[in-house]
Amino acid sequence: MDQQEASVATQAGPGTDGADAPAPAQAGAGVQLETRPPAVEVSGLTKSYGDIEAVRGIDFEVAAGETFGFLGPNGAGKSTTIKILCTLARPTAGRASVAGHDVVRERDAVRRNIGLVFQDTTLDNYLSGTQNLRFHAELYAVPSAAVEPRMKQVLDMVGLWDRRDSLVSTYSGGMQRRLEIARGLLHAPHVLFLDEPTVGLDPQTRSSIWEYINDLKTREDITIFLTTHYMDEAEHCDRIAIIDHGKIVAIDTPEALKASVGKDRVQIQTADDAAAIRELASVFGIEAAMHEGAVTFSVESGEEFVPQLFARLTVPIRSVSVSRPSLDDVFMSYTGTTIRDAEASGTDHMRQMAARFRGRR
Amino acid sequence: MSMATQTAQPGAITAQDGGLASQIRVAVPERSVRSDLRAVSIVWRREMIRFRRDRLRAVTSLVQPLLFLLVLGTGLSSLAGGSMPPGVNFRTFIFPGVLAMSVLFTAVFSAASIVWDREFGFLREMLVAPVSRSAIVIGKTLGGATIATVQGVIMLALAGLAGVPYNAELFLILIGELLLLSFTITAFGVMMAARITQFQAFMALTQMLVMPLFFLSGALYPLSGLPGWLSVLTRIDPLTYVVGPMRHAVFSHLSLSPAALAHLSPGITWVGWVVPIWLSLTIVAVMGLAMLTIAIVEFSKTE
Ligand SMILES: Nc1ncnc2c1ncn2[C@@H]1O[C@H](COP(=O)(O)OP(=O)(O)OP(=O)(O)O)[C@@H](O)[C@H]1O
Ligand SMILES: [Mg+2]
């Protein structure tokens, strides 16, 4: 993107002399053919609800065809960002464009180009699967001839073809989610937004949803923007942004983020945790803290450190676990807390519970 | 221009992939009158599907009007019978009011489905689509109006119970008037639903408004010879302007003496001036359109 802007700028230089005014436009089109413009561009985006600053000036870009994940605890501002990107909320400041269209000034163009799966279900339970899809197709003015085959295609993709004529109220939570994904894809959007596509589902259903999403990437030319607060799900993304308290604290590929942490995480359970933390500081010069009920700290090489730990720590150790860096550690190194701790303290907990309850009903 | 980039991009890619997506080319067209009409139509059709699924509702909403017609109508006929010309029943007199009543409750309840949709999330599916908000609001209003009219027609089929003749011309007039009333009341409900986002509050508030509307409409008593305050209130009630014309239609198909007709259906008067029927109905239509416009504006503002 930076390159593209640069090349347009240099072309525009001579263009300003007059004569060949259309030149920059042509140059722009040429660039577009080589590298496609980003699917999502966000700069300085801010959203406040009264005193609450839900999003505090974020910048990022999602390339066309990429699967991009927003990872953050409850209340981080993930849904708010999605709402702005899909034109359901107006930004307080900053700008954003989706599929090349500004989300404030070109709302209709944005809407035609995006598919949405919201955090809370938006199906009509009193209609069948087909009727829900039909409603969507008509609302999006999908060409009549394409409606039937496209419906079959997306229903096949999510494995709901056999159940298409059952009322949605008889679907399981996972089936409802799959139907929503199918509906979001029905009008062949360029960008698909998935706000916590697997929230409130059991692990098996979660992994089956991910199979569909991964499958989707190979079948359709589509950019996927998703949010999650499950670390393992973020691994499915090409790139992830870690968002906390309305700010992006890190953004990169999962591998690069893990490499940037570079340390192994050690968790020990001891007879006296407070004493253990003090000793770790005095004996090893290591800063440790309580996370998830265990004394937690990071070291360069876990397997070399653990024998020393047993030799030199006077506090009895009950258990030790060493883990290679995970996204959890990335999250911790950037925000100073694990995502589970962040969730547990979140005031949005009740809201989350309510959402799950509604989703299941 | 946006159209061009839209179709060009996936086309170029799928041609290389040869994947499934290449078999079916889908591109959402730019918004047009045609696409808005499709939206109106599908929103309307959804209301119909849901109404058909909900037979219980169709039956239960007959109960209250039937109670009024059969129990109240019969019970009061001995009292009111004296002022009725021979061959005319008190039930006949209140039948137009009972028709209006069945439409009134159904129409408000239909509009409540917007609040319902909002609570269950489906409204968001509609509001985020690339169609104008007016298409959605109009579809909803027409859907609710159709359901309410159907409900009114079911009631109308029981005309025999009230001694109202099964006359084609009379029925056509009554159905037309019911349609108009249904439209205006649904528009009223939709307008309220734009602002009131909780189902409980919506039902409480509309119930509070609907009963006075019904009682002040002259559905149960003639509009002549009322005390001043009541006379004024009845003239403010929009329902009056439908019940009056419906009653006129019923009685003018009963072969009554002109004196009896004038007595039973004196028409709506504004300080002595008799409001013509076309003006009555126009008032109702204009109110409906005004409320529909407000509803569209309100929904265009939300989110
Ligand atoms: N309509 C609203 N009015 C007031 N505050 C809001 C509104 N929507 C969101 N917020 C607040 O903005 C903050 C961010 O909320 P958001 O829904 O974006 O979080 P999230 O990252 O999606 O969290 P979750 O994982 O729980 O879905 C929260 O503090 C929330 O209370
Ligand atoms: Mg959210």
XYZ file of C-alpha atoms and ligand atoms in Angstrom:
696
model
C 0.000 0.000 0.000
C 2.747 2.400 0.924
C 4.370 1.578 -2.373
C 1.196 2.180 -4.251
C 0.693 5.570 -2.706
C 4.293 6.451 -3.381
C 4.070 5.539 -7.042
C 0.875 7.505 -7.457
C 2.517 10.446 -5.779
C 5.527 10.448 -8.084
C 3.251 10.205 -11.095
C 1.176 13.030 -9.732
C 4.241 15.255 -9.507
C 4.566 16.028 -13.204
C 0.788 15.747 -13.558
C 0.297 18.862 -11.481
C 1.932 20.899 -14.264
C -1.366 20.624 -16.083
C -1.570 18.925 -19.527
C -1.976 15.241 -18.561
C -4.329 15.370 -15.629
C -5.640 11.809 -16.125
C -2.139 10.356 -15.834
C -2.261 9.704 -12.076
C -5.534 7.871 -12.437
C -4.090 5.615 -15.117
C -1.043 4.950 -13.023
C -3.313 4.055 -10.134
C -5.211 1.563 -12.267
C -1.956 -0.001 -13.406
C -0.831 -0.515 -9.837
C -4.182 -2.058 -8.951
C -3.733 -4.798 -11.478
C -0.391 -5.864 -10.049
C -1.135 -5.685 -6.337
C -4.752 -5.471 -5.396
C -5.760 -2.613 -3.127
C -6.189 -3.504 0.529
C -9.563 -4.935 1.494
C -9.705 -2.911 4.692
C -7.885 0.284 5.531
C -8.236 1.932 8.907
C -6.466 4.994 10.220
C -6.838 6.804 13.512
C -10.181 5.165 14.138
C -11.861 6.236 17.366
C -15.269 5.504 18.803
C -16.669 6.807 22.066
C -19.968 6.045 23.679
C -20.360 8.953 26.051
C -17.504 8.603 28.515
C -16.572 5.122 27.358
C -13.816 5.074 24.776
C -14.486 1.763 23.069
C -11.874 2.238 20.333
C -8.971 4.639 20.886
C -7.291 5.428 17.603
C -6.373 2.266 15.768
C -4.566 1.881 12.438
C -4.270 -1.228 10.340
C -4.653 -2.624 6.886
C -5.945 -5.952 5.649
C -4.692 -7.167 2.277
C -7.119 -8.643 -0.235
C -7.416 -12.386 0.212
C -5.981 -12.313 3.700
C -7.493 -13.869 6.817
C -7.083 -11.288 9.502
C -7.906 -11.789 13.155
C -8.695 -9.412 15.947
C -7.716 -10.986 19.213
C -8.714 -9.434 22.495
C -10.549 -9.943 25.770
C -14.155 -8.949 26.451
C -14.774 -5.272 26.015
C -11.568 -4.692 24.034
C -13.464 -2.985 21.226
C -13.595 -5.798 18.683
C -17.312 -5.669 17.966
C -17.280 -1.890 17.947
C -14.608 -1.912 15.243
C -16.634 -4.383 13.186
C -19.752 -2.273 13.585
C -17.911 0.733 12.204
C -16.420 -1.244 9.326
C -19.820 -2.583 8.329
C -21.404 0.904 8.543
C -23.618 0.161 11.538
C -21.846 2.725 13.720
C -20.250 6.034 12.869
C -16.676 6.593 13.960
C -16.101 9.453 16.387
C -12.842 10.242 14.617
C -10.523 8.755 12.026
C -11.444 7.029 8.823
C -11.941 3.550 7.469
C -12.582 2.042 4.096
C -13.696 -1.421 3.103
C -13.266 -2.847 -0.396
C -12.073 0.578 -1.448
C -15.146 2.440 -0.194
C -15.341 4.858 2.701
C -17.536 3.486 5.486
C -19.159 6.845 6.203
C -19.547 8.405 2.779
C -20.183 5.298 0.669
C -22.257 3.167 2.949
C -24.217 1.410 0.245
C -21.111 0.470 -1.709
C -19.541 -0.941 1.430
C -22.690 -2.877 2.253
C -22.857 -4.473 -1.163
C -19.328 -5.766 -0.779
C -19.411 -7.261 2.684
C -20.874 -10.314 4.348
C -21.563 -10.322 8.053
C -21.863 -12.782 10.851
C -22.556 -10.913 14.047
C -21.627 -11.971 17.525
C -25.288 -12.451 18.459
C -27.382 -14.527 16.123
C -29.511 -12.637 13.608
C -31.498 -15.492 12.105
C -35.269 -15.678 11.999
C -36.016 -18.781 14.049
C -39.523 -19.042 12.657
C -38.307 -19.438 9.104
C -36.582 -22.441 7.582
C -32.938 -22.381 6.540
C -33.910 -21.859 2.907
C -36.327 -19.087 3.781
C -33.661 -17.256 5.729
C -31.317 -17.478 2.752
C -34.047 -16.510 0.307
C -34.822 -13.431 2.374
C -31.168 -12.446 2.278
C -30.859 -13.030 -1.466
C -33.852 -10.808 -2.198
C -32.682 -8.112 0.185
C -29.293 -8.041 -1.537
C -30.936 -8.203 -4.962
C -28.928 -11.247 -5.999
C -29.782 -11.850 -9.684
C -32.796 -14.161 -9.701
C -31.206 -16.799 -11.900
C -28.255 -17.134 -9.529
C -30.277 -17.444 -6.330
C -31.116 -21.166 -6.423
C -27.694 -22.486 -7.473
C -25.890 -20.161 -5.131
C -28.123 -21.225 -2.236
C -27.337 -24.855 -2.954
C -23.653 -24.060 -3.148
C -23.412 -22.312 0.211
C -25.686 -24.827 1.949
C -23.527 -27.656 0.642
C -20.450 -25.863 1.802
C -21.640 -25.720 5.407
C -23.253 -29.142 5.284
C -26.824 -28.002 5.792
C -28.361 -28.990 2.482
C -30.231 -31.914 4.033
C -31.692 -29.763 6.761
C -32.508 -26.771 4.592
C -36.262 -26.967 5.006
C -36.313 -27.358 8.775
C -37.176 -24.390 10.920
C -34.103 -22.640 12.275
C -35.513 -23.039 15.780
C -34.871 -26.777 15.427
C -31.181 -26.248 14.533
C -28.407 -26.773 17.065
C -26.212 -23.808 18.015
C -23.482 -24.975 15.643
C -25.905 -25.427 12.748
C -27.290 -21.940 13.301
C -23.798 -20.529 13.185
C -23.061 -22.400 9.970
C -26.266 -21.151 8.437
C -25.263 -17.618 9.332
C -21.907 -18.117 7.660
C -23.645 -19.507 4.580
C -25.962 -16.508 4.544
C -23.058 -14.097 4.910
C -21.493 -15.687 1.826
C -24.644 -15.886 -0.261
C -24.132 -12.640 -2.135
C -20.440 -13.411 -2.756
C -19.027 -10.576 -0.678
C -15.430 -9.484 -1.073
C -14.918 -9.151 2.641
C -16.521 -11.434 5.194
C -16.739 -10.227 8.787
C -17.066 -12.877 11.454
C -17.552 -11.538 14.961
C -16.663 -14.376 17.301
C -17.938 -17.059 14.956
C -17.519 -19.816 17.526
C -18.616 -18.150 20.747
C -20.662 -20.386 23.012
C -20.026 -23.539 20.977
C -18.466 -26.764 22.214
C -14.883 -27.567 21.112
C -15.992 -30.090 18.497
C -18.405 -27.701 16.849
C -15.795 -24.972 17.030
C -13.327 -27.046 15.088
C -15.940 -27.969 12.513
C -16.710 -24.276 11.988
C -13.023 -23.708 11.451
C -12.953 -26.462 8.875
C -15.640 -24.611 6.964
C -13.784 -21.327 7.233
C -10.496 -22.852 6.064
C -12.299 -24.622 3.274
C -13.911 -21.353 2.294
C -10.535 -19.699 1.842
C -9.589 -22.229 -0.799
C -12.929 -22.061 -2.601
C -13.705 -18.381 -2.807
C -11.636 -15.337 -3.402
C -12.451 -13.651 -0.172
C -10.917 -11.588 2.589
C -11.909 -12.719 6.063
C -11.901 -10.395 9.037
C -12.680 -12.142 12.267
C -12.572 -11.528 15.964
C -11.979 -14.040 18.656
C -10.804 -14.325 22.187
C -9.631 -17.867 21.788
C -5.864 -18.057 21.347
C -5.979 -21.295 19.396
C -8.355 -19.778 16.866
C -6.079 -16.861 16.201
C -3.524 -19.370 14.890
C -5.751 -19.941 11.857
C -5.217 -16.359 10.721
C -2.608 -15.094 8.299
C -2.105 -12.087 10.515
C -3.512 -11.025 13.829
C -3.881 -7.812 15.708
C -3.934 -7.953 19.470
C -6.363 -5.397 20.809
C -6.737 -4.429 24.424
C -8.689 -1.547 25.913
C -9.449 -0.118 22.503
C -5.851 -0.054 21.305
C -3.881 -2.328 19.025
C -0.841 -3.450 20.972
C 0.693 -5.772 18.392
C 0.054 -6.754 14.813
C 1.863 -9.434 12.806
C 1.720 -13.063 11.703
C 1.178 -15.537 14.548
C 4.672 -16.969 13.984
C 6.391 -13.604 14.039
C 4.522 -12.609 17.166
C 5.535 -15.785 18.907
C 9.130 -15.342 17.801
C 9.116 -11.805 19.130
C 8.386 -13.096 22.609
C 11.130 -15.665 22.237
C 10.964 -16.971 25.772
C 9.607 -20.097 27.348
C 6.923 -19.714 29.915
C 7.308 -21.507 33.232
C 4.484 -21.995 35.689
C 5.134 -23.496 39.093
C 2.909 -24.389 41.976
C 4.507 -24.144 45.360
C 3.742 -24.451 49.047
C 4.165 -20.683 49.482
C 3.702 -18.684 46.299
C 4.559 -15.303 47.786
C 7.833 -16.614 49.151
C 8.591 -18.264 45.805
C 8.105 -14.974 43.966
C 10.434 -13.221 46.424
C 13.068 -15.923 46.057
C 12.883 -15.925 42.278
C 13.617 -12.223 42.383
C 16.455 -12.442 44.904
C 18.114 -15.656 43.704
C 17.604 -15.518 39.934
C 16.712 -11.892 39.381
C 13.513 -13.017 37.648
C 10.277 -11.132 37.845
C 7.408 -13.536 38.462
C 3.711 -12.975 39.016
C 0.587 -14.939 39.804
C -1.394 -15.899 36.726
C -4.117 -18.500 36.520
C -3.348 -19.588 40.079
C 0.318 -20.346 39.464
C 3.604 -18.492 39.806
C 4.374 -17.544 36.235
C 7.534 -16.212 34.635
C 9.490 -16.339 31.401
C 13.008 -17.631 30.806
C 15.219 -17.987 27.750
C 15.388 -21.772 27.873
C 12.964 -23.705 30.045
C 14.657 -27.121 30.014
C 17.994 -25.669 31.181
C 16.392 -23.558 33.850
C 14.172 -26.096 35.582
C 16.988 -28.209 37.152
C 18.495 -25.042 38.660
C 15.091 -24.123 39.964
C 14.852 -27.335 41.968
C 18.398 -27.003 43.191
C 18.290 -23.431 44.415
C 14.705 -22.669 45.441
C 14.007 -23.374 49.123
C 10.222 -23.246 48.807
C 8.880 -26.760 48.044
C 7.655 -27.048 44.453
C 4.526 -29.098 43.780
C 4.440 -28.940 40.021
C 6.230 -27.326 37.108
C 5.074 -26.732 33.610
C 7.143 -25.309 30.799
C 5.580 -24.165 27.570
C 7.000 -22.892 24.325
C 5.799 -19.407 23.513
C 2.163 -19.365 22.513
C -0.091 -16.527 21.512
C -1.093 -16.463 25.137
C 2.437 -15.435 25.995
C 2.414 -12.899 23.227
C -0.721 -11.472 24.701
C 0.845 -11.450 28.119
C 4.063 -9.840 27.025
C 2.179 -7.024 25.324
C -0.573 -6.410 27.844
C 0.946 -7.674 31.092
C -1.908 -10.058 31.746
C -3.134 -13.337 30.299
C -6.281 -13.194 28.251
C -8.116 -15.349 30.768
C -7.215 -12.986 33.596
C -8.345 -10.088 31.464
C -11.647 -11.806 30.801
C -12.264 -12.731 34.418
C -11.871 -9.140 35.584
C -13.906 -7.749 32.709
C -17.124 -6.034 33.578
C -18.482 -7.251 30.262
C -18.652 -10.738 31.638
C -22.384 -10.593 32.233
C -23.011 -9.278 28.765
C -21.027 -12.159 27.361
C -23.032 -14.636 29.379
C -26.239 -13.072 28.166
C -25.054 -13.310 24.580
C -24.244 -16.974 25.021
C -27.581 -17.648 26.574
C -29.346 -15.966 23.689
C -27.232 -17.738 21.142
C -28.150 -21.087 22.570
C -31.849 -20.521 22.875
C -17.354 2.528 -11.640
C -17.689 0.533 -8.470
C -19.691 -1.960 -10.506
C -16.795 -2.478 -12.849
C -14.241 -3.225 -10.163
C -16.734 -5.454 -8.429
C -17.372 -7.794 -11.289
C -13.876 -7.637 -12.715
C -12.110 -8.775 -9.566
C -13.785 -12.042 -8.734
C -14.093 -12.819 -12.425
C -10.365 -12.577 -12.919
C -9.587 -14.745 -9.936
C -12.151 -17.474 -10.389
C -11.125 -17.934 -13.990
C -7.690 -18.996 -12.754
C -8.945 -21.129 -9.895
C -11.591 -22.896 -11.863
C -13.102 -23.536 -8.426
C -16.733 -23.812 -7.469
C -17.137 -20.090 -7.277
C -16.567 -19.796 -11.003
C -19.726 -21.733 -11.782
C -21.988 -19.144 -10.258
C -21.220 -15.527 -10.761
C -22.863 -13.369 -8.183
C -22.490 -9.645 -7.901
C -24.739 -7.471 -5.827
C -26.027 -4.813 -8.210
C -26.165 -1.180 -7.416
C -29.251 -0.004 -5.558
C -32.179 0.716 -7.829
C -35.938 1.075 -7.679
C -36.170 -2.543 -8.736
C -33.961 -3.797 -5.933
C -35.882 -1.697 -3.423
C -39.133 -3.202 -4.687
C -37.690 -6.674 -4.259
C -36.836 -5.729 -0.699
C -40.357 -4.444 -0.005
C -41.782 -7.628 -1.430
C -39.590 -10.019 0.557
C -40.180 -8.171 3.822
C -43.915 -8.405 3.093
C -43.656 -12.103 2.224
C -41.851 -12.861 5.465
C -44.739 -11.343 7.418
C -47.147 -13.575 5.477
C -45.120 -16.715 6.132
C -44.987 -15.964 9.803
C -48.707 -15.202 9.939
C -49.533 -18.497 8.243
C -47.354 -20.366 10.720
C -49.124 -18.686 13.602
C -52.684 -20.014 13.327
C -53.176 -19.755 17.050
C -52.765 -16.015 16.840
C -55.433 -15.759 14.142
C -57.870 -17.654 16.331
C -57.091 -15.911 19.597
C -57.417 -12.464 18.112
C -61.011 -13.326 17.178
C -61.958 -13.879 20.788
C -62.122 -10.309 21.984
C -64.166 -8.923 19.069
C -66.515 -11.894 19.323
C -67.014 -11.229 23.022
C -67.956 -7.663 22.242
C -70.249 -8.646 19.417
C -72.040 -11.609 20.958
C -71.930 -10.965 24.685
C -71.962 -7.203 24.930
C -74.041 -6.830 21.766
C -76.665 -9.297 22.924
C -76.582 -8.234 26.554
C -77.145 -4.588 25.793
C -79.714 -5.136 23.061
C -82.604 -5.238 25.544
C -81.523 -1.840 26.839
C -80.701 -0.313 23.480
C -83.391 -2.170 21.567
C -85.957 0.557 22.142
C -84.096 3.084 20.046
C -83.540 0.649 17.153
C -85.977 0.548 14.245
C -87.774 -2.787 13.762
C -85.564 -5.483 12.266
C -82.344 -3.829 13.369
C -80.358 -5.314 16.174
C -77.913 -3.598 18.536
C -75.391 -6.143 17.272
C -75.806 -4.707 13.803
C -75.103 -1.294 15.215
C -71.816 -2.243 16.843
C -70.665 -4.574 14.061
C -68.572 -1.905 12.257
C -66.951 -1.034 15.569
C -66.178 -4.691 16.212
C -64.622 -4.997 12.755
C -62.468 -1.975 13.513
C -61.511 -3.515 16.807
C -60.283 -6.774 15.334
C -58.160 -4.803 12.876
C -56.894 -2.434 15.530
C -55.387 -5.067 17.797
C -53.932 -7.168 14.987
C -52.321 -4.168 13.319
C -50.648 -2.999 16.509
C -49.475 -6.515 17.223
C -48.036 -6.816 13.716
C -46.075 -3.636 14.188
C -44.757 -5.061 17.430
C -42.905 -7.634 15.342
C -40.349 -4.912 14.569
C -39.598 -4.586 18.255
C -39.502 -8.343 18.442
C -37.092 -8.515 15.499
C -34.878 -5.984 17.158
C -34.712 -7.956 20.381
C -33.902 -11.161 18.561
C -31.363 -9.574 16.276
C -33.093 -10.081 12.939
C -33.704 -6.369 12.481
C -29.950 -5.939 12.160
C -29.891 -8.339 9.224
C -32.346 -6.003 7.508
C -30.771 -2.713 8.535
C -27.309 -3.638 7.294
C -28.479 -4.658 3.824
C -27.781 -2.366 0.870
C -31.412 -1.295 0.537
C -33.085 1.913 1.549
C -34.623 1.964 4.971
C -37.892 3.082 3.433
C -38.140 -0.241 1.584
C -37.944 -2.110 4.869
C -40.383 0.171 6.673
C -42.871 0.073 3.788
C -42.600 -3.712 3.510
C -43.233 -4.085 7.225
C -46.180 -1.692 7.184
C -47.820 -3.313 4.170
C -47.254 -6.747 5.698
C -48.864 -5.747 8.972
C -51.710 -4.044 7.125
C -52.373 -7.152 5.056
C -52.480 -9.397 8.097
C -54.791 -7.028 9.944
C -57.082 -6.820 6.937
C -57.217 -10.603 6.669
C -58.145 -10.714 10.323
C -60.867 -8.139 9.668
C -62.159 -10.171 6.737
C -62.425 -13.281 8.907
C -64.561 -11.234 11.259
C -66.509 -9.874 8.330
C -67.354 -13.432 7.313
C -69.362 -13.629 10.530
C -71.572 -10.748 9.418
C -74.634 -13.014 9.614
C -74.300 -13.154 13.395
C -74.943 -9.433 13.464
C -77.725 -9.411 10.930
C -75.576 -7.733 8.294
C -76.442 -8.957 4.797
C -73.868 -10.761 2.638
C -73.860 -8.189 -0.115
C -70.915 -8.061 -2.534
C -70.893 -4.284 -2.896
C -71.113 -3.762 0.853
C -68.304 -6.233 1.452
C -66.042 -4.551 -1.082
C -66.588 -1.172 0.559
C -65.981 -2.577 4.024
C -62.831 -4.443 2.978
C -61.462 -1.284 1.383
C -62.136 0.668 4.561
C -60.606 -2.062 6.690
C -57.498 -1.985 4.514
C -57.181 1.744 4.987
C -57.602 1.448 8.729
C -55.116 -1.427 8.918
C -52.555 0.591 7.013
C -52.874 3.650 9.218
C -52.798 1.740 12.478
C -49.818 -0.361 11.397
C -48.006 2.790 10.328
C -48.734 4.181 13.767
C -47.332 1.040 15.394
C -44.225 1.041 13.197
C -43.640 4.691 14.030
C -43.785 3.847 17.727
C -41.500 0.842 17.192
C -38.803 3.110 15.785
C -38.481 4.751 19.153
C -39.524 2.133 21.673
C -36.994 -0.651 21.650
C -38.296 -2.910 24.379
C -41.087 -5.305 23.743
C -42.712 -4.969 27.168
C -42.718 -1.204 26.984
C -44.102 -1.267 23.459
C -46.979 -3.536 24.359
C -47.790 -1.595 27.521
C -47.797 1.732 25.740
C -49.791 0.625 22.725
C -52.380 -1.153 24.845
C -52.731 2.035 26.824
C -53.408 3.964 23.616
C -55.506 1.400 21.799
C -58.326 1.078 24.316
C -59.111 4.819 24.413
C -58.920 4.896 20.610
C -61.532 2.184 20.472
C -63.871 3.579 23.110
C -63.756 7.097 21.744
C -64.452 6.057 18.168
C -68.211 5.765 18.514
C -67.861 2.042 17.937
C -70.366 1.328 20.710
C -72.602 4.407 20.679
C -73.911 6.987 18.227
C -71.947 10.207 17.883
C -74.952 12.495 18.129
C -76.228 14.023 21.345
C -73.003 13.512 23.324
C -71.879 15.908 26.067
C -69.432 18.523 24.811
C -66.205 17.033 26.170
C -66.937 13.568 24.816
C -68.054 15.009 21.522
C -64.700 16.775 21.134
C -62.704 13.671 22.099
C -64.552 11.495 19.604
C -63.788 13.979 16.814
C -60.069 13.842 17.648
C -59.962 10.059 17.520
C -58.843 8.964 14.026
C -60.707 5.683 14.400
C -63.958 7.662 14.356
C -63.323 8.542 10.729
C -63.331 4.898 9.712
C -66.052 3.566 11.992
C -68.442 6.295 10.786
C -68.114 5.455 7.077
C -68.303 1.713 7.801
C -71.486 2.168 9.771
C -72.897 4.290 6.987
C -72.100 1.530 4.485
C -73.760 -1.134 6.622
C -76.950 0.803 7.276
C -77.351 2.084 3.745
C -77.510 -1.579 2.649
C -80.283 -2.426 5.085
C -83.286 -0.825 3.307
C -84.147 1.447 6.212
C -86.375 4.494 6.138
C -84.405 7.749 5.630
C -85.431 8.812 9.125
C -84.115 5.623 10.686
C -80.866 5.908 8.689
C -80.373 9.490 9.826
C -81.007 8.405 13.383
C -78.578 5.464 13.389
C -75.835 6.884 11.221
C -76.023 10.637 11.405
C -72.475 11.042 10.150
C -69.586 12.816 11.811
C -70.206 16.470 12.417
C -67.817 19.342 13.030
C -69.835 22.013 14.821
C -72.906 21.098 12.865
C -71.167 20.522 9.499
C -71.407 16.921 8.303
C -68.005 15.643 7.233
C -68.397 13.893 3.875
C -67.298 10.275 3.732
C -64.508 10.910 1.217
C -63.025 13.522 3.539
C -63.230 11.157 6.514
C -61.322 8.499 4.641
C -58.836 11.030 3.277
C -58.081 12.191 6.803
C -57.268 8.624 7.797
C -55.119 8.045 4.715
C -53.178 11.272 5.212
C -52.536 10.413 8.836
C -51.288 6.982 7.816
C -48.935 8.421 5.223
C -47.650 11.026 7.653
C -46.889 8.411 10.282
C -45.237 6.182 7.688
C -43.015 9.097 6.697
C -42.045 9.740 10.289
C -41.286 6.037 10.716
C -39.018 6.069 7.649
C -37.167 9.135 8.885
C -36.741 7.611 12.337
C -35.441 4.315 10.997
C -33.062 6.061 8.634
C -31.544 7.782 11.632
C -30.964 4.678 13.742
C -27.503 3.152 13.577
N -23.873 0.847 22.227
C -22.978 1.015 23.233
N -23.198 1.944 24.173
C -22.307 2.127 25.179
N -21.168 1.438 25.317
C -20.897 0.497 24.405
C -21.780 0.230 23.314
N -21.242 -0.753 22.566
C -20.085 -1.089 23.164
N -19.868 -0.347 24.262
C -18.692 -0.423 25.149
O -17.532 -0.373 24.364
C -16.555 -1.261 24.857
C -16.120 -2.218 23.763
O -17.183 -3.081 23.446
P -17.121 -4.162 22.297
O -18.474 -4.765 22.165
O -16.530 -3.568 21.096
O -16.120 -5.238 22.914
P -15.668 -6.621 22.324
O -14.217 -6.540 22.135
O -16.478 -7.003 21.152
O -15.970 -7.585 23.538
P -16.624 -9.045 23.569
O -15.484 -9.995 23.470
O -17.241 -9.086 24.920
O -17.610 -9.143 22.484
C -17.169 -1.956 26.066
O -16.710 -1.309 27.223
C -18.640 -1.754 25.887
O -19.282 -1.668 27.140
Mg -17.810 -8.467 20.715
